[in-house]
Coordinates of C-alpha atoms in Angstrom, one line a residue:
X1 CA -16.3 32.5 -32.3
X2 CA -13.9 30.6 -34.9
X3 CA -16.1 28.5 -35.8
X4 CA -18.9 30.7 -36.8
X5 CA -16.7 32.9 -38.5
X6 CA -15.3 29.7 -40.4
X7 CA -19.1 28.7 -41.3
X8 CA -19.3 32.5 -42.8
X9 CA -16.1 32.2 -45.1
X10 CA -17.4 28.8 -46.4
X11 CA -20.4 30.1 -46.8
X12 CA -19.1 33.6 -48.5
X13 CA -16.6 31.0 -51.2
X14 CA -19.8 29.2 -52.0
X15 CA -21.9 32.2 -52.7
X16 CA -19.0 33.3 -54.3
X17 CA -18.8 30.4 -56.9
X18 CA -22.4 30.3 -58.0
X19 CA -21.2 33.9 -59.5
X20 CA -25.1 35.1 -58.0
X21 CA -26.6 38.5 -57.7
X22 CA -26.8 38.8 -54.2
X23 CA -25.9 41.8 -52.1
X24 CA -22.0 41.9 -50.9
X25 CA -21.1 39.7 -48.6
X26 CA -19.1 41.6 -46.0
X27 CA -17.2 40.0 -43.7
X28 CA -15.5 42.2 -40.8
X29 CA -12.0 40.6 -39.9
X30 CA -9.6 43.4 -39.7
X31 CA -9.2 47.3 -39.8
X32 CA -6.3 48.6 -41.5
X33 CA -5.9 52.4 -41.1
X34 CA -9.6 54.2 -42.6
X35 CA -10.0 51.2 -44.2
X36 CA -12.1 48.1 -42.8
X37 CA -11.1 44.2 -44.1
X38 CA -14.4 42.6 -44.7
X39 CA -12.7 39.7 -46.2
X40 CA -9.0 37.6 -46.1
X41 CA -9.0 34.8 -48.4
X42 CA -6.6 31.8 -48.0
X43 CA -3.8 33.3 -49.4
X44 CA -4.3 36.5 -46.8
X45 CA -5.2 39.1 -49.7
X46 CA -7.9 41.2 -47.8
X47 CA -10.3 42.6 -49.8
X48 CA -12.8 45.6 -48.6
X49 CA -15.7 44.0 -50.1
X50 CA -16.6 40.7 -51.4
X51 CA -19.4 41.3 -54.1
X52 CA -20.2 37.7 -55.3
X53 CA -21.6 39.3 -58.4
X54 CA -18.3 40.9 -59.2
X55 CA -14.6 38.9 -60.4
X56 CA -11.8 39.5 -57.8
X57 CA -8.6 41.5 -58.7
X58 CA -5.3 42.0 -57.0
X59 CA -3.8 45.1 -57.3
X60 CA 0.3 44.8 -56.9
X61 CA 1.9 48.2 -56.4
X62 CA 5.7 48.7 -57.2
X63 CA 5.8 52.8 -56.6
X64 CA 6.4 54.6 -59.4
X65 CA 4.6 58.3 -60.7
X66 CA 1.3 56.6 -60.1
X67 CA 2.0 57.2 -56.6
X68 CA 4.2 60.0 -56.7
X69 CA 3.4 63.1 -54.1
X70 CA 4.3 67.2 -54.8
X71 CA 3.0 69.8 -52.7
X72 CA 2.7 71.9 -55.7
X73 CA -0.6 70.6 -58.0
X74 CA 1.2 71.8 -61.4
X75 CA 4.3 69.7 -60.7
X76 CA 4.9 67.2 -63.5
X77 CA 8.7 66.6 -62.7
X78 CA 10.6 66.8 -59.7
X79 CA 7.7 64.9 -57.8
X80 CA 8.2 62.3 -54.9
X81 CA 7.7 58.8 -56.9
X82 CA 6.6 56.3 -54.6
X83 CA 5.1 58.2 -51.9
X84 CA 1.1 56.8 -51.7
X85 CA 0.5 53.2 -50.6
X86 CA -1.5 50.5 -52.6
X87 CA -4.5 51.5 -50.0
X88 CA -4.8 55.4 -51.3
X89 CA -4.7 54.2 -54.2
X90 CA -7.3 52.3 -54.5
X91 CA -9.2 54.0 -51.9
X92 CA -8.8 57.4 -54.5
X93 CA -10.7 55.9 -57.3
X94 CA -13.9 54.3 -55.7
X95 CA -15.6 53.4 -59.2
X96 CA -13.2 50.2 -58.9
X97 CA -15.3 48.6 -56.3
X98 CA -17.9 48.5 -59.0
X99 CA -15.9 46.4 -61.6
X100 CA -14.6 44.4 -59.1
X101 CA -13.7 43.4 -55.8
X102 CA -9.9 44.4 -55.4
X103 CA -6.8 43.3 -52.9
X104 CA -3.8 45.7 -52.5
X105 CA 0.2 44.2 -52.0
X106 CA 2.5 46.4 -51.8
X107 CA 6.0 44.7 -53.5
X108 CA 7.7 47.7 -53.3
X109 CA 7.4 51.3 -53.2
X110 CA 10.1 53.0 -55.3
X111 CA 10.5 54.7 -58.5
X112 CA 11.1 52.3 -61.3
X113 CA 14.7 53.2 -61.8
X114 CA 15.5 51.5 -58.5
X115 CA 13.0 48.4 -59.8
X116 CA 15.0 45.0 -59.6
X117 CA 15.2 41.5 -61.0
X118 CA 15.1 40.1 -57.3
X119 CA 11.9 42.3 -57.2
X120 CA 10.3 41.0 -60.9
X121 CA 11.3 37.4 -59.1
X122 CA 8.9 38.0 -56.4
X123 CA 6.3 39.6 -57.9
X124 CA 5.8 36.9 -60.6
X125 CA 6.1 34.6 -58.5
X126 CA 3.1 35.9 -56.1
X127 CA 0.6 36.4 -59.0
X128 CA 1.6 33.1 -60.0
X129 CA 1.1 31.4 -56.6
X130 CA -1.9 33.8 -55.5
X131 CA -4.1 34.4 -58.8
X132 CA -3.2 31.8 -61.2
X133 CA -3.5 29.1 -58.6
X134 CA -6.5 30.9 -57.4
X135 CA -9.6 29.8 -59.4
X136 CA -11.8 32.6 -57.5
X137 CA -9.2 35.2 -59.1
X138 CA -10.1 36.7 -62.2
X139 CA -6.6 38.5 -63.0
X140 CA -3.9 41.0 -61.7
X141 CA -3.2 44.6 -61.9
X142 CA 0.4 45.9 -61.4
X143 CA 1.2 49.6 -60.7
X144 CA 4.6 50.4 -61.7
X145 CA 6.7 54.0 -62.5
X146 CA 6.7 54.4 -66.6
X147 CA 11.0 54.5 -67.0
X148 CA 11.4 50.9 -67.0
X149 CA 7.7 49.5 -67.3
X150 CA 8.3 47.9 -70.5
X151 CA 10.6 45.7 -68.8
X152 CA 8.6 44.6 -66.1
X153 CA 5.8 43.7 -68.5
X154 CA 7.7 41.5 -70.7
X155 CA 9.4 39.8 -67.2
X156 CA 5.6 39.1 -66.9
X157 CA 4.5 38.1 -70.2
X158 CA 7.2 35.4 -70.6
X159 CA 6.8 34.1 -66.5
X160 CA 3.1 34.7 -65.8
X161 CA 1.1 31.9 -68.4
X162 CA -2.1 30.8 -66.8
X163 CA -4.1 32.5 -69.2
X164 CA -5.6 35.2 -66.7
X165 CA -4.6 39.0 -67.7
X166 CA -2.1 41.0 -65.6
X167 CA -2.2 44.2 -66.6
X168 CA 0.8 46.6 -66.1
X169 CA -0.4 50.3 -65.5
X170 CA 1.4 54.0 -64.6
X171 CA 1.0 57.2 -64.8
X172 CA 2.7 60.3 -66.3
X173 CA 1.6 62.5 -63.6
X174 CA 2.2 62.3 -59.6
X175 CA -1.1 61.6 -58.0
X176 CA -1.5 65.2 -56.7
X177 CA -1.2 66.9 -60.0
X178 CA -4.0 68.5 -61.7
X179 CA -5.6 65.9 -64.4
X180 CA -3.6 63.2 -62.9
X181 CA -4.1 60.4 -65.2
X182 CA -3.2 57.7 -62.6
X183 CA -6.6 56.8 -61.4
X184 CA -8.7 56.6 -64.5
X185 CA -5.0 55.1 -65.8
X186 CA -6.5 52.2 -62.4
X187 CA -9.8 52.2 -63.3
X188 CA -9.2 50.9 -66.6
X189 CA -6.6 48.1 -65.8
X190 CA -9.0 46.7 -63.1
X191 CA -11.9 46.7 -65.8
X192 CA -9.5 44.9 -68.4
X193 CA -7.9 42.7 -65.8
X194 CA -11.5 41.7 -64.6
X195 CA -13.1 41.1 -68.3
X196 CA -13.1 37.4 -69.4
X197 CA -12.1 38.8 -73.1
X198 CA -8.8 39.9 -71.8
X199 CA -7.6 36.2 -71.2
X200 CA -5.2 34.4 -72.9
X201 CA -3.6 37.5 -74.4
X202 CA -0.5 37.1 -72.3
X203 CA 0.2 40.6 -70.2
X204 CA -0.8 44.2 -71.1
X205 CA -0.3 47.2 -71.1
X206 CA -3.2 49.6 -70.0
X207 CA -2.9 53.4 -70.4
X208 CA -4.1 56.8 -72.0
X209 CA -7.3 54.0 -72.9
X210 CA -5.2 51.8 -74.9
X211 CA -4.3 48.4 -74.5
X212 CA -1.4 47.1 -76.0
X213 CA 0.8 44.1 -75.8
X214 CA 3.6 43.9 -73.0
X215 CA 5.8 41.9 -75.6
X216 CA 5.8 44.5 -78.0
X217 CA 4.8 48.0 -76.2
X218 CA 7.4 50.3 -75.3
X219 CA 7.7 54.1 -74.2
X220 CA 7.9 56.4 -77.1
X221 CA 8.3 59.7 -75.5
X222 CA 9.8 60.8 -72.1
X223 CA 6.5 63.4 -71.0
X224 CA 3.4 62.8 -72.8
X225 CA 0.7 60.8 -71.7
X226 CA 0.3 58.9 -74.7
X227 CA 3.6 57.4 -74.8
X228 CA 3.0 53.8 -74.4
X229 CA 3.0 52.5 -77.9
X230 CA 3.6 49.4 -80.7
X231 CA 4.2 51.6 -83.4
X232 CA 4.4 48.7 -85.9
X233 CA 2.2 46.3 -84.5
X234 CA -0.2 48.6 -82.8
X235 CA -2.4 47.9 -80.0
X236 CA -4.6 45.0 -79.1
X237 CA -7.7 46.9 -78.5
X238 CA -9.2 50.6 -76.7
X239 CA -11.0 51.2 -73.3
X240 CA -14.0 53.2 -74.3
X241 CA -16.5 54.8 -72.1
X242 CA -14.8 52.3 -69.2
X243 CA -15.4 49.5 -71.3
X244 CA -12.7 47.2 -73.1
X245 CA -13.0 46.4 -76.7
X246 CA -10.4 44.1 -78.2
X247 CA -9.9 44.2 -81.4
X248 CA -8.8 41.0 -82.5
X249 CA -9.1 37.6 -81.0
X250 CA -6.1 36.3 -78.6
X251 CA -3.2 35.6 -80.2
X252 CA 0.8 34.9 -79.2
X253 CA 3.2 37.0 -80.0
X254 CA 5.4 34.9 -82.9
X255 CA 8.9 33.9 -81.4
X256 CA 7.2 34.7 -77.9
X257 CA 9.5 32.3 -75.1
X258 CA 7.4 30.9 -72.0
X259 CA 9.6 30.6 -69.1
X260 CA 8.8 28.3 -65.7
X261 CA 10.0 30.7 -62.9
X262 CA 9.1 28.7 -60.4
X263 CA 12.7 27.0 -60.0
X264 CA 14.7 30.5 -60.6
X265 CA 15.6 32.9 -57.6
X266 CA 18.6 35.1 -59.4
X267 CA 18.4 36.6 -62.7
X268 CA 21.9 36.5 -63.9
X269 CA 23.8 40.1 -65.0
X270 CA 23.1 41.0 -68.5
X271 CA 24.9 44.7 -69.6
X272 CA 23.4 47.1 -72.6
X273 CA 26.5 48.5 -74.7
X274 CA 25.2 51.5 -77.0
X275 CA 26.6 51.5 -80.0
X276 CA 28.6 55.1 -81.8
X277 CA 31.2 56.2 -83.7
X278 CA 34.9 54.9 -82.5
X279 CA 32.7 52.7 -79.8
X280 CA 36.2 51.1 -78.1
X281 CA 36.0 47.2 -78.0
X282 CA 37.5 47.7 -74.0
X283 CA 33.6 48.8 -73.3
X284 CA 32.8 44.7 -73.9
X285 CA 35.6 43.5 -72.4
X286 CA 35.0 46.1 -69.3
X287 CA 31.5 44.0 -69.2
X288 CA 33.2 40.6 -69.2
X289 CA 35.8 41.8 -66.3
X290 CA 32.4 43.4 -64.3
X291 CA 30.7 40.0 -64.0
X292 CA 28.2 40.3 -67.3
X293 CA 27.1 36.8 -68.3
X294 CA 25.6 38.7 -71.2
X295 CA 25.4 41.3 -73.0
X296 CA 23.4 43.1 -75.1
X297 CA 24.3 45.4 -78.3
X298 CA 22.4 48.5 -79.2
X299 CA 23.4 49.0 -82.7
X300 CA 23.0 50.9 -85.2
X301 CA 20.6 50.5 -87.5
X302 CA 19.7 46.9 -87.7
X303 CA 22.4 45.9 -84.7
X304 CA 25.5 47.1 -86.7
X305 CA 28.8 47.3 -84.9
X306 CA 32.0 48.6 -86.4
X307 CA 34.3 46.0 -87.7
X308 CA 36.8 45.9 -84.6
X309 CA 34.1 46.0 -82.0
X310 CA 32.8 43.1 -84.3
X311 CA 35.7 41.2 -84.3
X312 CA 35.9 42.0 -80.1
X313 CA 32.2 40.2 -80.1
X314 CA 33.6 36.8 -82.1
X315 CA 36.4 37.1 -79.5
X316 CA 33.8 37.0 -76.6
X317 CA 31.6 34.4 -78.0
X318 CA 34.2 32.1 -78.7
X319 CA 36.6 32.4 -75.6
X320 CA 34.8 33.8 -72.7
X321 CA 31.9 32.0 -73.3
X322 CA 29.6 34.4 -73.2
X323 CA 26.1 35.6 -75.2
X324 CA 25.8 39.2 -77.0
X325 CA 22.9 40.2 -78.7
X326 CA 23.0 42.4 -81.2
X327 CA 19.8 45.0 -81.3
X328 CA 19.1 48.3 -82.3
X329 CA 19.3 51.8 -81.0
X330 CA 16.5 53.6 -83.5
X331 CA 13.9 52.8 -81.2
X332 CA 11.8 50.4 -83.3
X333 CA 12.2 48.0 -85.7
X334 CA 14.2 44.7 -86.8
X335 CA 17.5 42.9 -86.7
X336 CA 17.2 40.4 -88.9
X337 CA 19.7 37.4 -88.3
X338 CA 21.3 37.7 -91.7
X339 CA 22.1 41.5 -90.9
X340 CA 25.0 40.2 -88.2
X341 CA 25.3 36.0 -88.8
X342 CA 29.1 34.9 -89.1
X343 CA 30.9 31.7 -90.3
X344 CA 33.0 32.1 -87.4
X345 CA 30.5 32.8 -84.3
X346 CA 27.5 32.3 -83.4
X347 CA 25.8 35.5 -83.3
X348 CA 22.1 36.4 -82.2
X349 CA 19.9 38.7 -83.2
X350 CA 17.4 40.2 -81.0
X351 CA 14.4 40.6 -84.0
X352 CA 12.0 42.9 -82.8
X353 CA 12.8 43.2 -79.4
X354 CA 14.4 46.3 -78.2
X355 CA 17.9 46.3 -76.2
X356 CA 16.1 46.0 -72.7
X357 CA 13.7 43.6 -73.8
X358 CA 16.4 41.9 -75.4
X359 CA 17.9 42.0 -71.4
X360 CA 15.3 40.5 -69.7
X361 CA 14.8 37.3 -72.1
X362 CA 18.7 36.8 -71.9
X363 CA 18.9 37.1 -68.2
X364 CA 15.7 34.5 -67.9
X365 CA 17.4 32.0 -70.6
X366 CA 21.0 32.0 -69.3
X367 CA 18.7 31.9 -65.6
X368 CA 16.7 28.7 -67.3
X369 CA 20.6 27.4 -67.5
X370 CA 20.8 27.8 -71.4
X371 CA 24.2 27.8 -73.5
X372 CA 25.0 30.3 -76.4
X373 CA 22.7 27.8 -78.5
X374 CA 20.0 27.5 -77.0
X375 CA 19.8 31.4 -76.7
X376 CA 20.4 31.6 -79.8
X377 CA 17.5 29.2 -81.0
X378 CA 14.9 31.1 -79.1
X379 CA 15.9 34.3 -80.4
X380 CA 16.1 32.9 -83.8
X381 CA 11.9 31.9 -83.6
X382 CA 11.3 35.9 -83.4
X383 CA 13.2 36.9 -86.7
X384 CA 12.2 36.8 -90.0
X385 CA 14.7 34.9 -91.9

């Protein structure tokens, strides 16, 4: 019995390569609830069908208002987040099985306030081991609450560089509102994940039918749908009528920081100070005392502190040791490093990125082992001066 089922798998992987148009090749190895395994490849994703005509897709689900549960249909707040399984999900949108054959993980099932850097560690380093090792894999699709998406798609962009797409995607309604946007929100990051003209654009964003950058993208509004946005640099392209059109070539992000995560398990603690009138300079020091290795200035304007708290920065950087990066509160736009450079510290400027962007390429550069330098060199390649 092994063995013929062996002789079937090989068989199923060679149909599978010659990309032909034969009927689905199903496989019955496992039931899992409803739903029947008709294939486990060998990195035990188990996929309900196994369409050699179609590109495989893994779906990795981290909770969030994509699966969020209310009893009551009109509830946009005050849902459950993290109440439906990557199986529902998939199972509630069966249009996917035609763009692709699909495999479910679930990382996690929370809502993405209670996300983690231990979790972002072990996601990215499951697509990298099971889809960019994985030549039969066309890309990845991660489900993930809205609240701290950005971050999570930026932890991807700068750890996840095979070239394949994974595409970050939410929802701004629980799954059992009416006009829940979470499954067409699905439907389209499968058929983006699975298109060869989404490769090499690094990771995406893919919601409301627009596909934008995870290195620049961030929320813009705390209840509208369409509040996934690069208001200066705009999208990379629009899913119409189910199909993905790009419109420019692949390009990288200027200033954009690649980062091997294959050797790092712990992201080190990185604190966001917002800066106000009378900030006190104890709020840094507090930081330092707490265990930040860095820290991470929303200023105002273009990263402006007041001139004690300034002073209380120089004071960190040169006798603690430690990085702060100055960025902006406004919600969009620049801190140029000529807006907070000093003949007596070294002070960074974040650029373009926004303070929690700013967070997660600290935490992976002082994880990569870099001094104040170093940081500051690769945050220097994404200014303009």
């Amino acid at each position: 019995m092994s063995f013929s089922f062996k002789t079937l798998a090989v068989s199923a992987l060679a149909v599978l390569s010659t990309a032909s148009n034969a009927s689905p090749v199903h496989l019955r190895r496992q039931a899992s609830g409803n739903t029947t395994i008709v294939y486990t490849n060998a990195n035990g994703l188990n996929f309900t069908q196994m369409n050699p005509s179609l590109p495989n897709v893994t779906i990795f689900a981290t909770g969030g208002t994509i699966a969020g549960s209310d009893p009551d249909s009109s509830a946009t707040t005050g849902y459950q987040a993290g109440a439906v399984g990557v199986e529902s999900l998939i199972n509630a949108v069966p249009l996917i099985t035609t763009k692709a054959n699909v495999a479910g993980v679930q990382i996690a099932n929370v809502g993405s306030e209670d996300v983690t850097s231990s979790i972002l560690v072990k996601l990215s380093k499951q697509i990298n081991k099971v889809v960019c090792n994985d030549p039969t894999m066309a890309g990845a699709v991660i489900t993930h609450g809205t609240d701290t998406l950005e971050e999570t798609a930026f932890f991807m962009d700068a750890t996840v560089n095979c070239g394949k797409p994974v595409v970050i995607v939410g929802a701004m309604r629980p799954s059992t509102a009416i006009s829940a946007d979470g499954p067409y929100n699905l439907l389209e990051a499968v058929t983006v994940a699975a298109s060869p003209k989404a490769r090499n654009r690094g990771a995406m964003v893919v919601m409301n039918d627009r596909i934008t950058s995870a290195y620049y993208v961030t929320k813009t509004n705390a209840n509208t749908m369409d509040t996934f946005k690069a208001l200066e640099m705009g999208n990379l392209g629009q899913v119409i009528s189910d199909t993905p059109f790009f419109f420019y070539p692949p390009a990288t992000p200027t200033g954009k920081h690649v980062v091997d995560i294959s050797n790092i398990t712990v992201i080190p603690r990185v604190d966001i100070l917002y800066a106000y009138l009378d900030m006190p300079s104890d709020m840094l020091y507090n930081s330092v005392k707490s265990g930040a290795k860095g820290i991470v200035i929303a200023g105002a304007g273009a990263g402006g502190v007041s001139t004690p708290f300034n002073s209380a920065i120089e004071d960190v950087v040169n006798n603690h040791t430690i990085p702060v990066v100055q960025s902006f509160r406004t919600g969009n736009g620049e801190v140029p490093l000529s807006d907070v450079s000093s003949n007596t510290s070294t002070h960074i400027a974040s650029g373009y990125l926004n303070p929690q962007k700013s967070r997660i390429l600290l935490g992976l550069l002082l994880a990569e082992g870099k001094n104040i330098t170093g940081i500051a060199e690769v945050f220097a390649r994404g200014t303009d001066d």
